[in-house]
Coordinates of C-alpha atoms in Angstrom, one line a residue:
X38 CA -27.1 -27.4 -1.5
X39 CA -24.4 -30.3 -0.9
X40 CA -25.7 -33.4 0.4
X41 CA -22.4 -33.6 2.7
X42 CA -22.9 -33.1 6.1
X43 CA -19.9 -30.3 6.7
X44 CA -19.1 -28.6 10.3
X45 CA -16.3 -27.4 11.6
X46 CA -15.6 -26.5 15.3
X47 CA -17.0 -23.3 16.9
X48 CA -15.8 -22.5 20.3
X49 CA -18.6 -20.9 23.3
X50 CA -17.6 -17.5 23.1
X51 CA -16.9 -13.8 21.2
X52 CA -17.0 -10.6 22.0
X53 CA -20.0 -8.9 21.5
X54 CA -19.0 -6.7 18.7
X55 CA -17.7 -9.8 17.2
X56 CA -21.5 -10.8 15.9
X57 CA -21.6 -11.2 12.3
X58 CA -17.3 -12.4 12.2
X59 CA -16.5 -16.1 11.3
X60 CA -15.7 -17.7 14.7
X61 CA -12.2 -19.9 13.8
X62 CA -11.1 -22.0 16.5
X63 CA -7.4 -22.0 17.4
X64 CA -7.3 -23.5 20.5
X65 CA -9.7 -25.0 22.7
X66 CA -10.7 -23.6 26.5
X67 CA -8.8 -21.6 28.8
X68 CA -5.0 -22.6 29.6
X69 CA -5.9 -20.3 33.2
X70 CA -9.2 -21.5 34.0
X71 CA -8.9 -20.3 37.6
X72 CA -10.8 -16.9 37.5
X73 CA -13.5 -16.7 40.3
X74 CA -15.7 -14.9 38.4
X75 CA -15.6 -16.8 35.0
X76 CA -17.4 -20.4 34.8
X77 CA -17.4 -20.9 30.7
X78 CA -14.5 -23.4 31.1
X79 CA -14.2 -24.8 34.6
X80 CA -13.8 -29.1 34.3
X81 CA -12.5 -28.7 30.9
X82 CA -9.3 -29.1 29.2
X83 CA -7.3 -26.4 27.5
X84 CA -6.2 -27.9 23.9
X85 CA -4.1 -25.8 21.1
X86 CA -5.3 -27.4 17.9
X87 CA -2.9 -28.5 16.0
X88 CA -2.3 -27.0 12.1
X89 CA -3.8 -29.8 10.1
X90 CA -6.7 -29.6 12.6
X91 CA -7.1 -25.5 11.8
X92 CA -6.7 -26.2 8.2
X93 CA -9.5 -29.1 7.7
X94 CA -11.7 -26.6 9.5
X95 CA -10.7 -23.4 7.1
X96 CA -11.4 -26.0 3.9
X97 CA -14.8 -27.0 5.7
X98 CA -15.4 -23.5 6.0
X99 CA -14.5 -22.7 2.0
X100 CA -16.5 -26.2 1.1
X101 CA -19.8 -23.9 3.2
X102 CA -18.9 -21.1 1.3
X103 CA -18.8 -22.7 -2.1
X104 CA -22.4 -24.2 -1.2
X105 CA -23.9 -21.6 0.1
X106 CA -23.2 -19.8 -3.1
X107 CA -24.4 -22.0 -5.8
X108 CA -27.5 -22.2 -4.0
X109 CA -27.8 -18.5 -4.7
X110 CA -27.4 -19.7 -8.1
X111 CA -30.2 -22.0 -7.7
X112 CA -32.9 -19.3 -5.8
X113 CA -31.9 -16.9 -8.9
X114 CA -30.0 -14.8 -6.7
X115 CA -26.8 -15.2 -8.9
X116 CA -24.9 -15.7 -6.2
X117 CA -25.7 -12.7 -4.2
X118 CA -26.2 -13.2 -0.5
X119 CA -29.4 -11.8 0.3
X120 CA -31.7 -11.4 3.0
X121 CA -34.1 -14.0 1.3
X122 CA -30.8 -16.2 0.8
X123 CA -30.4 -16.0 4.3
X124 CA -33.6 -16.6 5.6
X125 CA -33.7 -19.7 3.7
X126 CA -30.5 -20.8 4.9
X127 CA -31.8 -20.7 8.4
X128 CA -35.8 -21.9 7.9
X129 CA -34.0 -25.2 6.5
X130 CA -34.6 -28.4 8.7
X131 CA -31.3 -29.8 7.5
X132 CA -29.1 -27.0 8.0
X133 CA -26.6 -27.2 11.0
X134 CA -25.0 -24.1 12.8
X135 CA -21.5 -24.4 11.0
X136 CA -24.1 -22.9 7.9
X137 CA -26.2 -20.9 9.4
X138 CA -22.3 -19.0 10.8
X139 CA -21.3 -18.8 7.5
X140 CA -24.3 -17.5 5.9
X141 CA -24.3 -14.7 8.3
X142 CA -20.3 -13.8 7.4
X143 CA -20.8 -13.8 3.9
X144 CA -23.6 -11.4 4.3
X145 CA -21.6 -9.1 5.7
X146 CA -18.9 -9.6 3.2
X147 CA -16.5 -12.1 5.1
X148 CA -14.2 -9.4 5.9
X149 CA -14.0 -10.1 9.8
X150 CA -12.4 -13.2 12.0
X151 CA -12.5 -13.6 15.2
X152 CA -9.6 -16.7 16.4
X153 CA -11.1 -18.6 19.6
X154 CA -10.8 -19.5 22.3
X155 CA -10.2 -18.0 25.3
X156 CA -5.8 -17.6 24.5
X157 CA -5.2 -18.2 21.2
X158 CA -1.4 -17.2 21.5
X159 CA -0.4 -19.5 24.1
X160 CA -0.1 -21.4 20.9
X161 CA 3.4 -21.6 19.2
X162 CA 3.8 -18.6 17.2
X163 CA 4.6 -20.7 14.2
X164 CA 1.3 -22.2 14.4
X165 CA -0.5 -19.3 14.8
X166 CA 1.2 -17.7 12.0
X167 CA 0.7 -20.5 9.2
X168 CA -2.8 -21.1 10.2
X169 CA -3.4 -17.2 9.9
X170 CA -1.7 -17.3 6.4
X171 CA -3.6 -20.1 5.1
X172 CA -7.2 -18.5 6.1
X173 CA -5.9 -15.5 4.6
X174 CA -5.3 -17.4 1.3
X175 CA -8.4 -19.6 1.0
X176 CA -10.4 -15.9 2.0
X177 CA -8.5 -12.9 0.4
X178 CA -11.4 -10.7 1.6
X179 CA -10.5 -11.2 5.1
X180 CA -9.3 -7.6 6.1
X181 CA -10.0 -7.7 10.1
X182 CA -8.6 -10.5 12.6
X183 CA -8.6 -10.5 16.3
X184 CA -8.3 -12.7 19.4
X185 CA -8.4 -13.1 22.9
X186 CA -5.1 -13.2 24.6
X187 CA -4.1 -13.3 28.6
X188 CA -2.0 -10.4 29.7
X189 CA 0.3 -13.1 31.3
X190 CA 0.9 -14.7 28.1
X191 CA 1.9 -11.7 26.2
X192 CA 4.2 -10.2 29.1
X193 CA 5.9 -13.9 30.0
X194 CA 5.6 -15.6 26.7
X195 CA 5.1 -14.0 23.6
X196 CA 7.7 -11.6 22.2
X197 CA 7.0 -8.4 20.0
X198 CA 8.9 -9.8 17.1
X199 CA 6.7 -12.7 17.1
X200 CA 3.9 -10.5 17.6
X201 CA 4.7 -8.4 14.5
X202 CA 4.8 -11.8 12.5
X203 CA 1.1 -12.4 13.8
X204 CA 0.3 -9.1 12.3
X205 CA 2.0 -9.1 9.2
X206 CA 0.1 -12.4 8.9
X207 CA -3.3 -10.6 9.6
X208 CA -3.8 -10.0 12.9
X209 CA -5.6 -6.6 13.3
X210 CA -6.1 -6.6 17.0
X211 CA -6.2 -8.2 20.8
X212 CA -8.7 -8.3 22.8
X213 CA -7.1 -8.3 26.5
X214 CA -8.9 -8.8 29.8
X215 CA -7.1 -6.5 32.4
X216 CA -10.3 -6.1 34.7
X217 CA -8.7 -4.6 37.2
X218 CA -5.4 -2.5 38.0
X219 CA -5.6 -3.2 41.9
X220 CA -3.3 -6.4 42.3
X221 CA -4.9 -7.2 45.8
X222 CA -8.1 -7.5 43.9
X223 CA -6.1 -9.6 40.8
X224 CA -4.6 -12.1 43.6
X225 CA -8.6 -12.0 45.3
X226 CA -9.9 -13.3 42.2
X227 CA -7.0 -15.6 40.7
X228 CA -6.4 -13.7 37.7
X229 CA -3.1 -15.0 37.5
X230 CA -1.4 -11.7 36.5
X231 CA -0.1 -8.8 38.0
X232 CA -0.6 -5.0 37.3
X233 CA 2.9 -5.2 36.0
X234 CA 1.8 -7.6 33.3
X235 CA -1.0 -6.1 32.3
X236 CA 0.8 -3.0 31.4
X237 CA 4.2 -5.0 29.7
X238 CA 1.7 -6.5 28.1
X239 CA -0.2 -3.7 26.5
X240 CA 3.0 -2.1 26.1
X241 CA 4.1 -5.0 23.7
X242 CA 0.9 -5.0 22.0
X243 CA 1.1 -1.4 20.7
X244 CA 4.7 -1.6 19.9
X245 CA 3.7 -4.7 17.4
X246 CA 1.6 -2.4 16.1
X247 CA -1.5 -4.6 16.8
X248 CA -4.7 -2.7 17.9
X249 CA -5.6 -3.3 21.2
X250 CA -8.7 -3.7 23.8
X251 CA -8.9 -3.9 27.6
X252 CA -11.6 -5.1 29.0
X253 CA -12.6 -3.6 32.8
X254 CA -15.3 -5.5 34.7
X255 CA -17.3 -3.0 36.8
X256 CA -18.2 -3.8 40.6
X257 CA -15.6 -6.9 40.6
X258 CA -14.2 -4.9 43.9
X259 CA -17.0 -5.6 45.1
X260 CA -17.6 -2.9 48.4
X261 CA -14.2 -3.5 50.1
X262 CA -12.0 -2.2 46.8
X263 CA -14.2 -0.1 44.7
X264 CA -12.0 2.7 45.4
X265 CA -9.0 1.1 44.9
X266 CA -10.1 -1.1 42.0
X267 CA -11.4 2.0 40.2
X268 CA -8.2 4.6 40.6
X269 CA -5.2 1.8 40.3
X270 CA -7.3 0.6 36.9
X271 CA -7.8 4.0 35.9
X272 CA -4.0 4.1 36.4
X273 CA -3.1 1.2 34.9
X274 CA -4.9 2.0 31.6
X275 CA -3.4 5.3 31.5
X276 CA -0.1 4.0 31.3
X277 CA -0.8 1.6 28.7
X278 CA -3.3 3.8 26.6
X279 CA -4.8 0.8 24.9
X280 CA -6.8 1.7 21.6
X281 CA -10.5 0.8 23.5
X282 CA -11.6 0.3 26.6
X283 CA -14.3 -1.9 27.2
X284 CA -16.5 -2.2 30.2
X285 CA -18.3 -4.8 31.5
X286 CA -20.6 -5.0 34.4
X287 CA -20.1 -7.9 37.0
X288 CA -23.4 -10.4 37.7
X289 CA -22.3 -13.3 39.6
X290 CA -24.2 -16.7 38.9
X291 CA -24.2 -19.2 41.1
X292 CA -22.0 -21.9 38.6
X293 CA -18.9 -19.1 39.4
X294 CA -16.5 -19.7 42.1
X295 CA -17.0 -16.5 43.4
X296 CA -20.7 -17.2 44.1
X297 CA -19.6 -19.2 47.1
X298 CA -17.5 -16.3 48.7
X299 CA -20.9 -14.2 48.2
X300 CA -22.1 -17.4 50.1
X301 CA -19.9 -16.5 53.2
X302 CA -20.1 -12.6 53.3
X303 CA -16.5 -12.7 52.3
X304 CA -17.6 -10.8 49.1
X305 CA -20.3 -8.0 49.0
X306 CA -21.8 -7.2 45.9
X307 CA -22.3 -3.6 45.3
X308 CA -26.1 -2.8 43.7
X309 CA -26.0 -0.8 40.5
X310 CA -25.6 2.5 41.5
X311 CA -22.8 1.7 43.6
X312 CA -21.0 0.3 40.3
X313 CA -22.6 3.6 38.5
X314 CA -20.0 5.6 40.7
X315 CA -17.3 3.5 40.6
X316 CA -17.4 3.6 37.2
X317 CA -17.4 7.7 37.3
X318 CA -14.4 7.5 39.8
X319 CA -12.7 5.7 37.1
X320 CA -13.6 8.0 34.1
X321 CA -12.8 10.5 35.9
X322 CA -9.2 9.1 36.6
X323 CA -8.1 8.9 33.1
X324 CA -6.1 11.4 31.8
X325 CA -3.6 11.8 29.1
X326 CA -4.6 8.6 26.7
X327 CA -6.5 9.1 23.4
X328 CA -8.3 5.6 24.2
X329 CA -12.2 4.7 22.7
X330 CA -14.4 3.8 25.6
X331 CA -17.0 0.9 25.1
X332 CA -20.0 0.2 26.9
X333 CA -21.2 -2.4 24.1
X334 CA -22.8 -4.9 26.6
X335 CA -26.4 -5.3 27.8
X336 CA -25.3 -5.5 31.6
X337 CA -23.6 -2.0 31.7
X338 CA -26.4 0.2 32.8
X339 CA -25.7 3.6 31.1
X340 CA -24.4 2.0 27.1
X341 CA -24.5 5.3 26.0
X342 CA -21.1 5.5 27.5
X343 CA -19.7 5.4 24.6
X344 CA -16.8 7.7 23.0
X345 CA -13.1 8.9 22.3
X346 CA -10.4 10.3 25.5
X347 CA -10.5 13.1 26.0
X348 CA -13.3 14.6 24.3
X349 CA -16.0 13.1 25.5
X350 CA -14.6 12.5 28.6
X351 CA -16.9 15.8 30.3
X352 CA -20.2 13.8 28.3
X353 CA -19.3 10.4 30.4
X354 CA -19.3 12.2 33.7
X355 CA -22.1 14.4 32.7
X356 CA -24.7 11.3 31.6
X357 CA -23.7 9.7 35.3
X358 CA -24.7 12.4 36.4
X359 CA -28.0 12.9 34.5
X360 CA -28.5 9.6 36.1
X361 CA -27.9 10.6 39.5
X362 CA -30.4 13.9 39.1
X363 CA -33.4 11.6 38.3
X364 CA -35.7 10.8 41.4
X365 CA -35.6 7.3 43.0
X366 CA -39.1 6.1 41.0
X367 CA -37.0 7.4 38.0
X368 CA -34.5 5.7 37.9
X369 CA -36.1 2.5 38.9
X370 CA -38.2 2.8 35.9
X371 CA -35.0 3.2 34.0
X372 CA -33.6 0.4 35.4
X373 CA -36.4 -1.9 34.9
X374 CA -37.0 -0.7 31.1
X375 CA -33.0 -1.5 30.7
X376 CA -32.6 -5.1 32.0
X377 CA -36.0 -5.7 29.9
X378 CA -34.3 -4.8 26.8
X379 CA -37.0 -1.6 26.7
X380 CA -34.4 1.3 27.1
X381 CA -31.3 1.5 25.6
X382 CA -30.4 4.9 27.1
X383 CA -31.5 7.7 29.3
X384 CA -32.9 9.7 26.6
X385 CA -35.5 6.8 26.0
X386 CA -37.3 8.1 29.5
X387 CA -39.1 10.4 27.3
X388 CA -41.0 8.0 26.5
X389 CA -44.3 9.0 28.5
X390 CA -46.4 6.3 27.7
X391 CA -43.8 3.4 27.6
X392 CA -42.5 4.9 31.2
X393 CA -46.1 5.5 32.2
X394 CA -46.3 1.4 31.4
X395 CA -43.3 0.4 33.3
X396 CA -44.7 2.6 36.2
X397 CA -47.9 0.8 36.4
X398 CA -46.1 -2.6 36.0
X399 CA -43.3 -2.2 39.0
X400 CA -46.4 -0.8 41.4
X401 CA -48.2 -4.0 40.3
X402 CA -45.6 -6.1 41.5
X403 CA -44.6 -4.2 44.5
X404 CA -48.0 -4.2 45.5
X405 CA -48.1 -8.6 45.0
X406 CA -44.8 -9.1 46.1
X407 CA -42.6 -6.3 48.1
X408 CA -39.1 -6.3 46.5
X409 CA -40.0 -8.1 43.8
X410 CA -38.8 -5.5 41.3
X411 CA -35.3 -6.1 42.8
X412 CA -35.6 -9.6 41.6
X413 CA -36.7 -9.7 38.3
X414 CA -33.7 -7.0 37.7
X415 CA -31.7 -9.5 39.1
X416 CA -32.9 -12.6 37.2
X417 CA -32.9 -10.6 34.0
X418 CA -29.3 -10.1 34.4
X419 CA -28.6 -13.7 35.0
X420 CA -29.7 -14.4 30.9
X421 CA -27.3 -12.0 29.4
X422 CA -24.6 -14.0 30.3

């Protein structure tokens, strides 16, 4: 292993099925930074790196790589990435993170980027483009790039010719965060983009040929506009028919902006079953669009939500459903085994003696603390953000 100390810059956030890709960072921040439910950036500046910046971290990154590998070499490995390799690489005192990243993406092969931050292409396209080229050429294995990107940036500022550059460069796809259709709701929480932009935008994105995913945040209508917010996003996504649809469930902490206008009663968070049938309202909504639904985060309830438009469109309903059929003590045990990482779907309630343990665990605390339960859901939440 090199005696240098090399890093190179790795942004706060991914997606979640983003694990085991190299993080590269592009720009730095959020150029918006005004969402009320989003804290990750607020009191910082946004920063597009420039190209000799992106470049000196894609040579750190080779300079990892190279070291990395001849220390296979030196375990006897011959220059295989192993899970013995990898341990290693993390057990070691003198390791930093910048390693640790790598190790992980040659493991899985390096095939897959993910470009950070938060809008990547508010960047000049030229940029963008040359920086893409160059990882491309230092990593020839790279066969899967994607990025965040603001549906105002795409319909206002980014055109589709440069957007077919981006691809022929290596972009794969966009990961978009429409989270609502209802443009009340999109003014409420200072999105900064219209229902109109959201669709231009993912109507640009498919036309470049670039792969696209919407994200939906479930319960941000809060109990005012879960109707609306549900039917006009359901509508929104069926005129863009994005590739995947990912959902995400909101949990408001108390470092978001929108924590204060839970403060006042001006917003009133609906509990998890009101979310649970705003989210069936919405399914059932969709029509016409061959889109892959995603429930790939810990804080949607039911992740087995989970498949292609139309087909399994009857199996989403149906598991809400099966949901809804379970008695109250039911589906509080399901609850409770979820947001403790126990249960992973509904099928994992037969499970007699792991639901016969929850059981005896939530009458415990009931019987020390009345609503208790309730809170521990709630504080659970609060650590997969």
């Amino acid at each position: 292993m090199s005696e240098r100390s090399l890093r190179y810059e790795i942004g706060p956030i991914r997606p979640p099925n983003e694990a085991y890709s190299l993080l590269v960072r592009f720009t730095r921040n959020c150029p918006w930074n005004k969402c009320l439910f989003c804290q990750l950036y607020k009191g910082k500046r946004f920063e597009k790196r420039s190209l000799q910046e992106i470049a000196s971290d894609i040579d750190a990154i080779k300079a990892i790589h190279d070291d990395i590998r001849e220390l296979s070499w030196k375990k006897g490995f011959a220059g295989k990435i192993t899970d013995s390799l990898v341990e290693a690489v993390f057990d070691s005192h003198i390791i930093n993170e910048s390693y640790k990243s790598v190790a992980v993406w040659m493991y899985f092969g390096c095939k897959n980027v993910f470009i950070q931050d938060a809008n990547s292409l508010a960047m000049k396209a030229d940029v963008f483009v040359d920086a893409l080229k160059y990882l491309k050429e230092i990593f020839p294995t790279i066969d899967r790039v994607t990025s965040y990107a603001r549906s105002r940036t795409l319909a206002r500022s980014v055109s589709v010719e440069n957007l077919k550059r981006m691809r022929e460069a290596g972009l794969t796809r966009l990961h978009v965060g429409l989270e609502s259709g209802h443009d009340p709701l999109l003014a409420y929480i200072k999105k900064g983009a219209t229902r109109e932009d959201h669709m231009l935008a993912g109507r640009k994105v498919k036309e470049a040929g670039i792969e696209l995913s919407e994200y939906v945040v479930l319960g941000l209508g809060g109990k005012k506009w879960w109707r609306e917010h549900a039917l006009d996003t359901a509508d929104v996504l069926n005129r863009i028919d994005p590739d995947f649809i990912r959902f995400r469930t909101l949990k408001v902490l108390k470092t978001m902006p929108l924590h204060d206008k839970l403060d006042t009663g001006d917003f009133l968070l609906p509990d998890e079953e009101d979310i649970l049938r705003e989210e069936r309202l919405l399914i059932e909504n969709l029509e016409g669009i061959g889109s892959y639904i995603k429930s790939d985060h810990i804080l949607n309830l039911l992740e087995e939500i989970d498949g292609r438009l139309p087909s399994d469109k009857k199996k989403f309903l149906d598991t809400i459903d099966r949901y809804f059929s379970l008695s109250g003590e039911q589906r509080l045990i399901y609850r409770f085994g979820r947001r403790s990482g126990i249960y992973r779907c509904l099928d994992d309630l037969g499970d007699e003696l792991t639901s016969f343990r929850i059981r005896k665990s939530i009458r415990e605390m009931e019987e020390k603390e009345p609503g208790s339960v309730e809170k521990a859901i709630s504080l659970l939440l609060e650590n997969y953000i």
